[in-house]
Every structure is written in C-alpha cells, then in structure tokens.
Amino acid sequence: MLRSRGCWEAAAELLGTGPADAVERAELLIEAAFFTGDGWEEAETALRAAESVARSNHERAEAACARGFLAYGATLLKVHDRLDEAQAALGRASALLPPDDPSRPLLDFRRGLIAHLLLEDVTAARTAYRRAHAGAEQQQDAHLLSYTWRHLASIAQEDGNTAGARHGYAESLRLREETGFAIGIAPALATLAEVSPAAEAVQLRAQAQRLVRAFAGTPVWLTFD
C-alpha cells in the first residue's frame, strides 16, 4: 500500500535485515528515484548493502537485476550514462538464474527496456517483453503485467497498430486500478490518451494531470502537451 501511493521510504523502513529484505529495500529506493528524479545516492547505498549480504546465486542475481534497473534509470533520465553497467548487470543476473526461476520475468522485462528505450532494438525488445509477459501471466503477477502490457502497447503504437496499442494501454490501466497502484495510474492514463479519440483523450489527460498534482508532481518524467 505504501509503495503504491509513492511512500517508498516509509515502506523501506518497515523491512527487515535479511538478503531478501535488502534487495526489496534497494528496489523500493530505485523506484523512488525513478519516479521522483531524486534519491539516486540513497538507492545506490541500499543496493550496495544488498549486494554485500547476498550469498546464494539467486540472491546475487536479484541484486544484479536491481543494479541493472538502477543503471537503466540513471541513463534514461540522463543522470549518468550507465548503459554498459546496466547491460553487464542484467547479463550477470541472467547467467546466475536457471531458466525457470521466478525472477526471470522481471529480468526479461528489464532487458526489454534497455533494448527498446536505450538501444532502440525493437525486435529484441519485443521478444523480451513477450517472454516477460508470458512469465508474469503464469505467475499471476498483476503489477508486472501492467508494465508488460504498457510496453508491448508502446511497440504496437510505434508499428502503427493503434487498436493493439489501445488494447494494451487499457489493460495496463485496468490492472493498475484493480491493484491500487495509484502512483502508476497517471502514466497509464496519459499513454491511453495518445491512442484515444480527441474528446476522450482530453478527459484522460485531465485525470492524469489531477493525479500528478495530487502526488506532488510525481512522476517527474510525465509531461503534458
């Protein structure tokens, strides 16, 4: 609940001290930095702590996956160019995880993000997103599905498949509303507006703007024309 409402630091403070908690704490602070554009040093500190207590291959892989996401976010938002680090970290995570590990779908999704938004390799991104989507469906991970639908829809939009994009964006919005992922609803509304009829698009953007104001300008990367 705290995470869904953008209270990442408060959620992180409730966690314990074990390796799994350390990775979760790092993930929360990385997501906070990505949404707010601030707190990168705190996220890095939490991630190093998680890396220091990881003992099993699974724990090391989860920490590496988190490092890949941190480096991706910093590169995408032009904080620092850490593309090489992002690719290396996710490659390391992939080497440590067996094919059927429950962490695979999230790793596949993050590899898709790098291929799509940093390398502009749409073919590789589509493949990675689809693997992540199938894994999230199998695990019934609604939170990850809201992301895979969103980014598969983005590729459909780039391909000129407006109907496919609209369906994917609508599914992402539905899942975020159903799961109470409040901080993620404004971006879902804004992307759905991009492929909606003019009158509906105006309403969707207005709703998104109200939510961004309610969350004190978060996410910082969401802009409106």
Coordinates of N, CA and C in Angstrom, one line a residue:
M1 N 0.8 -1.2 0.0 CA 0.0 0.0 0.0 C 0.9 1.3 0.0
L2 N 1.9 1.3 0.8 CA 2.8 2.5 0.9 C 3.5 2.7 -0.4
R3 N 4.0 1.6 -1.0 CA 4.6 1.7 -2.3 C 3.7 2.2 -3.4
S4 N 2.5 1.7 -3.4 CA 1.5 2.1 -4.4 C 1.2 3.5 -4.4
R5 N 1.3 4.1 -3.2 CA 1.0 5.6 -3.0 C 2.2 6.5 -3.0
G6 N 3.4 5.9 -3.5 CA 4.6 6.7 -3.6 C 5.3 6.9 -2.3
C7 N 5.0 6.2 -1.3 CA 5.7 6.3 0.0 C 6.8 5.3 0.2
W8 N 7.8 5.4 -0.8 CA 8.8 4.3 -0.9 C 9.7 4.3 0.4
E9 N 10.1 5.4 0.9 CA 11.0 5.4 2.0 C 10.3 4.8 3.2
A10 N 9.1 5.2 3.4 CA 8.3 4.6 4.6 C 8.2 3.1 4.5
A11 N 7.9 2.6 3.2 CA 7.9 1.2 3.0 C 9.2 0.5 3.3
A12 N 10.3 1.1 2.9 CA 11.6 0.6 3.0 C 12.0 0.4 4.5
E13 N 11.5 1.4 5.3 CA 11.9 1.4 6.7 C 11.2 0.2 7.5
L14 N 10.2 -0.4 6.9 CA 9.4 -1.5 7.6 C 10.1 -2.8 7.3
L15 N 11.1 -2.9 6.4 CA 11.7 -4.1 6.1 C 12.7 -4.6 7.1
G16 N 13.0 -5.9 7.0 CA 13.9 -6.5 8.0 C 15.4 -6.3 7.5
T17 N 16.2 -7.3 7.9 CA 17.7 -7.1 7.6 C 18.2 -8.3 6.7
G18 N 17.4 -9.2 6.4 CA 17.9 -10.4 5.6 C 18.2 -10.0 4.1
P19 N 18.8 -10.9 3.4 CA 19.2 -10.6 2.0 C 17.9 -10.2 1.1
A20 N 16.8 -10.9 1.3 CA 15.6 -10.6 0.5 C 15.1 -9.2 0.8
D21 N 15.1 -8.9 2.1 CA 14.7 -7.6 2.5 C 15.6 -6.5 2.0
A22 N 16.9 -6.8 2.0 CA 17.9 -5.8 1.5 C 17.6 -5.5 0.0
V23 N 17.4 -6.5 -0.8 CA 17.1 -6.3 -2.2 C 15.8 -5.6 -2.4
E24 N 14.8 -5.9 -1.6 CA 13.5 -5.2 -1.7 C 13.6 -3.8 -1.3
R25 N 14.4 -3.5 -0.3 CA 14.7 -2.1 0.1 C 15.3 -1.3 -1.1
A26 N 16.3 -1.9 -1.7 CA 17.0 -1.3 -2.8 C 16.0 -1.1 -4.0
E27 N 15.2 -2.1 -4.2 CA 14.2 -1.9 -5.3 C 13.3 -0.7 -5.1
L28 N 12.8 -0.6 -3.8 CA 11.9 0.5 -3.5 C 12.6 1.8 -3.7
L29 N 13.8 2.0 -3.2 CA 14.5 3.3 -3.4 C 14.9 3.6 -4.8
I30 N 15.2 2.5 -5.6 CA 15.5 2.7 -7.0 C 14.2 3.2 -7.7
E31 N 13.1 2.6 -7.4 CA 11.8 3.0 -8.0 C 11.5 4.5 -7.5
A32 N 11.8 4.8 -6.3 CA 11.5 6.2 -5.8 C 12.4 7.2 -6.6
A33 N 13.6 6.8 -6.8 CA 14.5 7.7 -7.6 C 14.0 7.9 -9.1
F34 N 13.5 6.8 -9.6 CA 13.0 6.8 -11.0 C 11.7 7.7 -11.1
F35 N 10.8 7.6 -10.1 CA 9.6 8.4 -10.2 C 9.8 9.8 -9.8
T36 N 10.7 10.1 -8.9 CA 10.9 11.4 -8.4 C 12.1 12.2 -9.0
G37 N 13.0 11.5 -9.6 CA 14.2 12.1 -10.1 C 15.2 12.4 -9.0
D38 N 15.0 12.0 -7.8 CA 15.9 12.3 -6.7 C 16.2 11.0 -5.9
G39 N 17.2 11.1 -5.1 CA 17.5 10.0 -4.2 C 18.4 8.9 -4.8
W40 N 19.1 9.2 -5.9 CA 19.9 8.2 -6.5 C 21.0 7.7 -5.6
E41 N 21.6 8.6 -4.8 CA 22.7 8.1 -3.9 C 22.2 7.2 -2.8
E42 N 21.0 7.5 -2.3 CA 20.4 6.6 -1.3 C 20.1 5.2 -1.9
A43 N 19.6 5.2 -3.2 CA 19.3 4.0 -3.8 C 20.6 3.2 -4.0
E44 N 21.7 3.9 -4.4 CA 23.0 3.2 -4.6 C 23.5 2.6 -3.3
T45 N 23.3 3.3 -2.2 CA 23.8 2.8 -0.9 C 23.0 1.6 -0.5
A46 N 21.7 1.6 -0.7 CA 20.9 0.5 -0.4 C 21.2 -0.7 -1.3
L47 N 21.5 -0.5 -2.5 CA 21.9 -1.6 -3.4 C 23.2 -2.2 -3.0
R48 N 24.2 -1.4 -2.7 CA 25.5 -1.9 -2.3 C 25.3 -2.8 -1.0
A49 N 24.4 -2.4 -0.1 CA 24.2 -3.1 1.1 C 23.6 -4.5 0.7
A50 N 22.6 -4.5 -0.3 CA 22.0 -5.8 -0.7 C 23.1 -6.7 -1.3
E51 N 23.9 -6.1 -2.1 CA 25.0 -6.9 -2.8 C 25.9 -7.5 -1.7
S52 N 26.2 -6.8 -0.7 CA 27.1 -7.2 0.3 C 26.6 -8.4 1.2
V53 N 25.3 -8.6 1.3 CA 24.8 -9.6 2.1 C 24.2 -10.8 1.2
A54 N 24.3 -10.7 -0.1 CA 23.8 -11.8 -0.9 C 24.8 -12.9 -0.8
R55 N 24.3 -14.1 -0.7 CA 25.1 -15.3 -0.5 C 24.8 -16.4 -1.6
S56 N 23.5 -16.6 -1.9 CA 23.2 -17.6 -2.9 C 23.2 -17.0 -4.3
N57 N 23.2 -17.8 -5.3 CA 23.2 -17.3 -6.7 C 21.9 -16.6 -7.0
H58 N 20.8 -17.0 -6.4 CA 19.5 -16.3 -6.5 C 19.6 -14.9 -5.9
E59 N 20.1 -14.8 -4.8 CA 20.3 -13.5 -4.1 C 21.2 -12.6 -4.9
R60 N 22.3 -13.2 -5.4 CA 23.2 -12.4 -6.2 C 22.6 -11.9 -7.5
A61 N 21.7 -12.8 -8.1 CA 21.1 -12.4 -9.3 C 20.0 -11.3 -9.1
E62 N 19.3 -11.4 -8.0 CA 18.3 -10.4 -7.7 C 19.0 -9.0 -7.5
A63 N 20.1 -9.0 -6.8 CA 20.9 -7.8 -6.6 C 21.4 -7.3 -7.9
A64 N 21.9 -8.2 -8.8 CA 22.4 -7.7 -10.1 C 21.2 -7.2 -11.0
C65 N 20.1 -7.8 -10.9 CA 18.9 -7.3 -11.6 C 18.5 -5.9 -11.2
A66 N 18.6 -5.7 -9.8 CA 18.3 -4.3 -9.3 C 19.4 -3.3 -9.8
R67 N 20.6 -3.8 -9.8 CA 21.7 -2.8 -10.3 C 21.4 -2.5 -11.8
G68 N 21.0 -3.5 -12.5 CA 20.7 -3.2 -13.9 C 19.6 -2.1 -14.1
F69 N 18.6 -2.2 -13.2 CA 17.5 -1.3 -13.3 C 17.9 0.1 -12.8
L70 N 18.8 0.2 -11.8 CA 19.3 1.5 -11.3 C 20.1 2.1 -12.4
A71 N 21.0 1.4 -13.1 CA 21.8 1.9 -14.1 C 20.9 2.3 -15.3
Y72 N 19.9 1.5 -15.6 CA 19.0 1.9 -16.7 C 18.3 3.2 -16.4
G73 N 17.7 3.3 -15.2 CA 17.0 4.5 -14.8 C 17.9 5.8 -14.9
A74 N 19.1 5.6 -14.4 CA 20.0 6.8 -14.4 C 20.4 7.2 -15.8
T75 N 20.5 6.2 -16.7 CA 20.8 6.5 -18.1 C 19.6 7.1 -18.8
L76 N 18.4 6.5 -18.6 CA 17.2 7.0 -19.3 C 16.9 8.5 -18.9
L77 N 17.0 8.8 -17.6 CA 16.7 10.1 -17.1 C 17.9 11.1 -17.2
K78 N 19.0 10.6 -17.8 CA 20.1 11.4 -18.1 C 20.8 12.0 -16.8
V79 N 20.8 11.1 -15.8 CA 21.6 11.4 -14.6 C 23.0 11.1 -14.8
H80 N 23.3 9.9 -15.3 CA 24.6 9.5 -15.7 C 24.5 8.4 -16.8
D81 N 25.4 8.4 -17.7 CA 25.4 7.3 -18.7 C 25.9 6.0 -18.2
R82 N 25.1 5.1 -17.8 CA 25.5 3.8 -17.2 C 25.0 2.7 -18.0
L83 N 24.9 2.8 -19.4 CA 24.3 1.8 -20.2 C 25.1 0.5 -20.1
D84 N 26.5 0.6 -20.2 CA 27.3 -0.6 -20.2 C 27.1 -1.3 -18.8
E85 N 27.0 -0.6 -17.8 CA 26.8 -1.2 -16.5 C 25.4 -1.9 -16.4
A86 N 24.4 -1.3 -17.0 CA 23.1 -1.9 -17.0 C 23.1 -3.2 -17.7
Q87 N 23.7 -3.2 -18.9 CA 23.8 -4.4 -19.7 C 24.6 -5.5 -19.0
A88 N 25.7 -5.1 -18.4 CA 26.5 -6.1 -17.8 C 25.8 -6.7 -16.5
A89 N 25.1 -5.9 -15.8 CA 24.5 -6.4 -14.6 C 23.3 -7.3 -14.9
L90 N 22.5 -7.0 -15.9 CA 21.4 -7.9 -16.3 C 22.0 -9.2 -17.0
G91 N 23.1 -9.1 -17.7 CA 23.7 -10.3 -18.2 C 24.2 -11.2 -17.1
R92 N 24.8 -10.6 -16.0 CA 25.2 -11.3 -14.9 C 24.1 -12.0 -14.2
A93 N 23.0 -11.3 -14.0 CA 21.8 -11.9 -13.4 C 21.3 -13.0 -14.2
S94 N 21.3 -12.9 -15.5 CA 20.8 -14.0 -16.4 C 21.6 -15.2 -16.3
A95 N 22.9 -15.0 -16.2 CA 23.8 -16.2 -16.1 C 23.7 -16.9 -14.7
L96 N 23.2 -16.2 -13.7 CA 23.1 -16.8 -12.4 C 21.7 -17.5 -12.2
L97 N 20.7 -17.2 -13.0 CA 19.4 -17.7 -12.8 C 19.1 -18.9 -13.7
P98 N 18.5 -20.0 -13.1 CA 18.0 -21.0 -14.0 C 16.8 -20.6 -14.8
P99 N 16.6 -21.2 -16.0 CA 15.5 -20.8 -16.9 C 14.1 -20.6 -16.2
D100 N 13.8 -21.5 -15.2 CA 12.5 -21.4 -14.6 C 12.4 -20.7 -13.3
D101 N 13.5 -19.9 -13.0 CA 13.5 -19.1 -11.8 C 12.3 -18.1 -11.8
P102 N 11.6 -17.9 -10.7 CA 10.5 -16.9 -10.6 C 11.0 -15.5 -10.9
S103 N 12.2 -15.2 -10.8 CA 12.7 -13.8 -11.1 C 12.9 -13.5 -12.5
R104 N 12.8 -14.6 -13.4 CA 13.1 -14.4 -14.8 C 12.2 -13.4 -15.5
P105 N 10.9 -13.4 -15.3 CA 10.0 -12.4 -16.0 C 10.5 -11.0 -15.8
L106 N 10.8 -10.6 -14.5 CA 11.2 -9.2 -14.3 C 12.5 -9.0 -15.0
L107 N 13.5 -9.9 -14.9 CA 14.7 -9.7 -15.6 C 14.5 -9.6 -17.1
D108 N 13.6 -10.4 -17.7 CA 13.3 -10.3 -19.2 C 12.7 -8.9 -19.5
F109 N 11.9 -8.5 -18.6 CA 11.2 -7.1 -18.8 C 12.3 -6.0 -18.8
R110 N 13.2 -6.1 -17.9 CA 14.2 -5.0 -17.8 C 15.2 -5.1 -19.0
R111 N 15.5 -6.3 -19.5 CA 16.3 -6.4 -20.7 C 15.6 -5.8 -21.9
G112 N 14.2 -6.0 -21.9 CA 13.5 -5.4 -22.9 C 13.5 -3.9 -22.9
L113 N 13.5 -3.3 -21.7 CA 13.5 -1.8 -21.5 C 14.8 -1.3 -22.1
I114 N 15.9 -2.0 -21.8 CA 17.2 -1.5 -22.3 C 17.3 -1.6 -23.8
A115 N 16.8 -2.7 -24.4 CA 16.8 -2.9 -25.8 C 15.9 -1.9 -26.5
H116 N 14.8 -1.6 -25.9 CA 13.8 -0.7 -26.5 C 14.1 0.8 -26.4
L117 N 14.4 1.2 -25.2 CA 14.5 2.6 -24.9 C 15.9 3.2 -24.9
L118 N 16.9 2.3 -24.8 CA 18.3 2.8 -24.8 C 19.0 2.4 -26.1
L119 N 18.7 1.1 -26.6 CA 19.4 0.7 -27.8 C 18.6 0.8 -29.0
E120 N 17.3 1.0 -28.9 CA 16.4 1.2 -30.0 C 16.3 -0.1 -30.9
D121 N 16.5 -1.2 -30.2 CA 16.4 -2.5 -30.9 C 15.0 -3.1 -30.6
V122 N 14.1 -2.8 -31.5 CA 12.7 -3.1 -31.3 C 12.4 -4.6 -31.3
T123 N 13.1 -5.3 -32.2 CA 13.0 -6.8 -32.3 C 13.4 -7.5 -31.0
A124 N 14.5 -7.1 -30.5 CA 15.0 -7.7 -29.2 C 14.0 -7.3 -28.1
A125 N 13.6 -6.1 -28.1 CA 12.7 -5.6 -27.0 C 11.4 -6.4 -27.1
R126 N 10.8 -6.5 -28.3 CA 9.5 -7.2 -28.4 C 9.6 -8.7 -27.8
T127 N 10.7 -9.3 -28.2 CA 10.9 -10.7 -27.7 C 11.0 -10.8 -26.2
A128 N 11.8 -9.8 -25.7 CA 12.0 -9.8 -24.2 C 10.7 -9.5 -23.5
Y129 N 10.0 -8.5 -24.0 CA 8.7 -8.1 -23.4 C 7.7 -9.3 -23.4
R130 N 7.7 -10.0 -24.5 CA 6.7 -11.1 -24.7 C 7.1 -12.3 -23.7
R131 N 8.4 -12.5 -23.5 CA 8.8 -13.5 -22.5 C 8.4 -13.1 -21.1
A132 N 8.6 -11.8 -20.8 CA 8.2 -11.3 -19.5 C 6.7 -11.4 -19.3
H133 N 6.0 -11.0 -20.4 CA 4.5 -11.1 -20.3 C 4.0 -12.5 -20.0
A134 N 4.6 -13.4 -20.7 CA 4.1 -14.8 -20.5 C 4.5 -15.3 -19.1
G135 N 5.6 -14.9 -18.6 CA 6.0 -15.3 -17.3 C 5.2 -14.7 -16.2
A136 N 4.9 -13.4 -16.4 CA 4.0 -12.7 -15.5 C 2.6 -13.3 -15.5
E137 N 2.1 -13.7 -16.6 CA 0.8 -14.3 -16.7 C 0.8 -15.6 -15.9
Q138 N 1.8 -16.4 -16.1 CA 1.9 -17.7 -15.4 C 2.0 -17.5 -13.9
Q139 N 2.7 -16.5 -13.5 CA 2.8 -16.2 -12.0 C 1.7 -15.4 -11.5
Q140 N 0.8 -14.9 -12.4 CA -0.3 -14.1 -12.0 C 0.2 -12.8 -11.3
D141 N 1.2 -12.2 -11.8 CA 1.9 -11.0 -11.3 C 1.2 -9.8 -12.0
A142 N 0.2 -9.3 -11.4 CA -0.6 -8.2 -12.0 C 0.3 -6.9 -12.1
H143 N 1.1 -6.7 -11.1 CA 2.0 -5.5 -11.2 C 2.9 -5.5 -12.4
L144 N 3.6 -6.6 -12.6 CA 4.5 -6.7 -13.7 C 3.7 -6.7 -15.0
L145 N 2.5 -7.4 -15.0 CA 1.7 -7.4 -16.2 C 1.3 -6.0 -16.6
S146 N 1.0 -5.1 -15.7 CA 0.6 -3.7 -16.0 C 1.8 -3.0 -16.8
Y147 N 3.0 -3.5 -16.5 CA 4.1 -2.9 -17.2 C 4.3 -3.6 -18.6
T148 N 4.2 -4.9 -18.6 CA 4.4 -5.6 -19.9 C 3.4 -5.2 -20.9
W149 N 2.1 -5.0 -20.5 CA 1.0 -4.6 -21.4 C 1.4 -3.2 -21.9
R150 N 1.9 -2.3 -21.0 CA 2.2 -0.9 -21.4 C 3.2 -0.9 -22.4
H151 N 4.3 -1.6 -22.3 CA 5.4 -1.5 -23.2 C 5.2 -2.3 -24.5
L152 N 4.5 -3.4 -24.4 CA 4.0 -4.0 -25.7 C 3.1 -3.1 -26.5
A153 N 2.3 -2.4 -25.8 CA 1.4 -1.4 -26.4 C 2.2 -0.3 -27.1
S154 N 3.3 0.1 -26.4 CA 4.1 1.1 -27.0 C 4.7 0.7 -28.3
I155 N 5.2 -0.6 -28.4 CA 5.7 -1.1 -29.6 C 4.6 -1.1 -30.7
A156 N 3.4 -1.6 -30.3 CA 2.3 -1.6 -31.2 C 2.0 -0.2 -31.8
Q157 N 2.1 0.8 -30.9 CA 1.9 2.2 -31.3 C 2.9 2.6 -32.3
E158 N 4.2 2.3 -32.1 CA 5.3 2.6 -33.0 C 5.1 1.9 -34.3
D159 N 4.5 0.7 -34.3 CA 4.2 0.0 -35.5 C 3.0 0.5 -36.3
G160 N 2.3 1.5 -35.7 CA 1.1 2.0 -36.3 C -0.2 1.1 -36.1
N161 N -0.1 0.2 -35.1 CA -1.2 -0.6 -34.8 C -1.9 0.0 -33.6
T162 N -2.8 1.0 -33.9 CA -3.5 1.8 -32.9 C -4.4 1.0 -32.1
A163 N -5.1 0.0 -32.7 CA -6.0 -0.8 -32.0 C -5.3 -1.7 -31.0
G164 N -4.2 -2.3 -31.4 CA -3.4 -3.1 -30.4 C -2.8 -2.2 -29.3
A165 N -2.4 -1.0 -29.7 CA -1.8 -0.1 -28.6 C -2.9 0.2 -27.6
R166 N -4.1 0.6 -28.1 CA -5.2 1.0 -27.3 C -5.6 -0.2 -26.3
H167 N -5.6 -1.4 -26.8 CA -5.9 -2.5 -26.0 C -4.9 -2.7 -24.9
G168 N -3.6 -2.7 -25.3 CA -2.6 -2.9 -24.3 C -2.6 -1.8 -23.2
Y169 N -2.7 -0.5 -23.6 CA -2.7 0.6 -22.7 C -3.9 0.5 -21.7
A170 N -5.1 0.1 -22.3 CA -6.3 -0.1 -21.5 C -6.1 -1.2 -20.5
E171 N -5.5 -2.3 -20.9 CA -5.2 -3.4 -19.9 C -4.3 -3.0 -18.8
S172 N -3.3 -2.2 -19.2 CA -2.3 -1.7 -18.2 C -3.0 -0.8 -17.2
L173 N -3.9 0.1 -17.6 CA -4.7 1.0 -16.8 C -5.6 0.2 -15.9
R174 N -6.3 -0.8 -16.4 CA -7.2 -1.7 -15.7 C -6.5 -2.4 -14.5
L175 N -5.3 -2.9 -14.8 CA -4.6 -3.7 -13.8 C -4.1 -2.7 -12.7
R176 N -3.7 -1.5 -13.1 CA -3.2 -0.6 -12.1 C -4.3 -0.1 -11.2
E177 N -5.5 0.1 -11.8 CA -6.6 0.5 -10.9 C -7.1 -0.7 -10.0
E178 N -7.1 -1.9 -10.5 CA -7.6 -3.0 -9.8 C -6.6 -3.4 -8.6
T179 N -5.3 -3.2 -8.8 CA -4.3 -3.5 -7.8 C -4.0 -2.3 -6.9
G180 N -4.6 -1.1 -7.2 CA -4.4 0.0 -6.3 C -3.0 0.6 -6.5
F181 N -2.4 0.4 -7.7 CA -1.1 1.0 -7.9 C -1.3 2.5 -8.3
A182 N -1.6 3.3 -7.3 CA -2.1 4.7 -7.6 C -1.0 5.5 -8.2
I183 N 0.2 5.4 -7.8 CA 1.3 6.3 -8.4 C 1.5 6.0 -9.9
G184 N 1.1 4.8 -10.3 CA 1.3 4.4 -11.7 C 0.1 4.6 -12.6
I185 N -1.0 5.2 -12.1 CA -2.2 5.4 -12.9 C -2.1 6.5 -13.8
A186 N -1.5 7.6 -13.4 CA -1.4 8.8 -14.3 C -0.6 8.5 -15.6
P187 N 0.5 7.8 -15.5 CA 1.2 7.4 -16.8 C 0.3 6.5 -17.6
A188 N -0.4 5.6 -17.0 CA -1.3 4.8 -17.8 C -2.4 5.6 -18.5
L189 N -3.0 6.5 -17.8 CA -4.0 7.4 -18.4 C -3.4 8.2 -19.6
A190 N -2.2 8.7 -19.4 CA -1.6 9.6 -20.4 C -1.2 8.8 -21.7
T191 N -0.8 7.5 -21.5 CA -0.5 6.8 -22.7 C -1.7 6.3 -23.4
L192 N -2.8 6.0 -22.7 CA -4.0 5.6 -23.3 C -4.6 6.8 -24.1
A193 N -4.4 8.0 -23.6 CA -4.8 9.2 -24.3 C -4.2 9.4 -25.6
E194 N -3.0 8.9 -25.8 CA -2.2 9.1 -27.0 C -2.9 8.3 -28.2
V195 N -3.7 7.3 -27.9 CA -4.3 6.5 -29.0 C -5.8 6.5 -28.8
S196 N -6.4 7.5 -28.2 CA -7.8 7.6 -28.0 C -8.4 8.8 -28.8
P197 N -9.7 8.7 -29.1 CA -10.3 9.8 -29.8 C -10.1 11.1 -29.1
A198 N -10.2 12.2 -29.8 CA -9.8 13.5 -29.2 C -10.6 13.9 -27.9
A199 N -11.9 13.7 -27.9 CA -12.7 14.1 -26.7 C -12.3 13.2 -25.5
E200 N -12.1 12.0 -25.8 CA -11.8 11.0 -24.7 C -10.3 11.3 -24.2
A201 N -9.5 11.7 -25.2 CA -8.1 12.0 -24.8 C -8.0 13.2 -23.9
V202 N -8.8 14.2 -24.1 CA -8.8 15.4 -23.3 C -9.1 15.0 -21.8
Q203 N -10.2 14.1 -21.7 CA -10.6 13.7 -20.4 C -9.5 12.9 -19.7
L204 N -8.9 12.0 -20.4 CA -7.9 11.1 -19.8 C -6.7 11.9 -19.4
R205 N -6.2 12.9 -20.2 CA -5.1 13.7 -19.8 C -5.5 14.6 -18.6
A206 N -6.7 15.1 -18.5 CA -7.1 15.9 -17.3 C -7.1 15.0 -16.1
Q207 N -7.5 13.8 -16.2 CA -7.4 12.9 -15.0 C -6.0 12.7 -14.6
A208 N -5.1 12.4 -15.6 CA -3.7 12.2 -15.3 C -3.1 13.4 -14.6
Q209 N -3.4 14.6 -15.1 CA -2.8 15.8 -14.5 C -3.3 16.0 -13.1
R210 N -4.5 15.7 -12.8 CA -5.0 15.8 -11.4 C -4.3 14.8 -10.5
L211 N -4.0 13.6 -11.0 CA -3.2 12.7 -10.2 C -1.8 13.1 -9.9
V212 N -1.2 13.6 -11.0 CA 0.2 14.1 -10.8 C 0.3 15.2 -9.8
R213 N -0.7 16.1 -9.8 CA -0.7 17.2 -8.8 C -1.0 16.6 -7.4
A214 N -1.8 15.6 -7.3 CA -2.1 15.0 -6.0 C -0.9 14.4 -5.4
F215 N 0.0 13.9 -6.3 CA 1.2 13.2 -5.8 C 2.4 14.2 -6.0
A216 N 2.2 15.5 -5.8 CA 3.2 16.5 -5.7 C 4.2 16.4 -6.9
G217 N 3.6 16.3 -8.1 CA 4.4 16.4 -9.3 C 5.1 15.1 -9.7
T218 N 4.6 14.0 -9.2 CA 5.2 12.6 -9.4 C 4.3 11.8 -10.3
P219 N 4.8 11.2 -11.3 CA 6.2 11.0 -11.7 C 6.8 12.3 -12.4
V220 N 8.0 12.6 -12.2 CA 8.6 13.8 -12.7 C 8.7 13.8 -14.2
W221 N 8.8 12.6 -14.8 CA 9.1 12.5 -16.3 C 7.8 12.5 -17.1
L222 N 6.7 12.6 -16.4 CA 5.4 12.7 -17.2 C 5.0 14.1 -17.5
T223 N 5.0 14.4 -18.8 CA 4.7 15.8 -19.2 C 3.5 15.8 -20.1
F224 N 2.8 16.9 -20.2 CA 1.6 17.0 -21.0 C 1.8 18.2 -22.0
D225 N 1.3 17.9 -23.2 CA 1.4 19.0 -24.2 C 0.3 20.0 -24.0

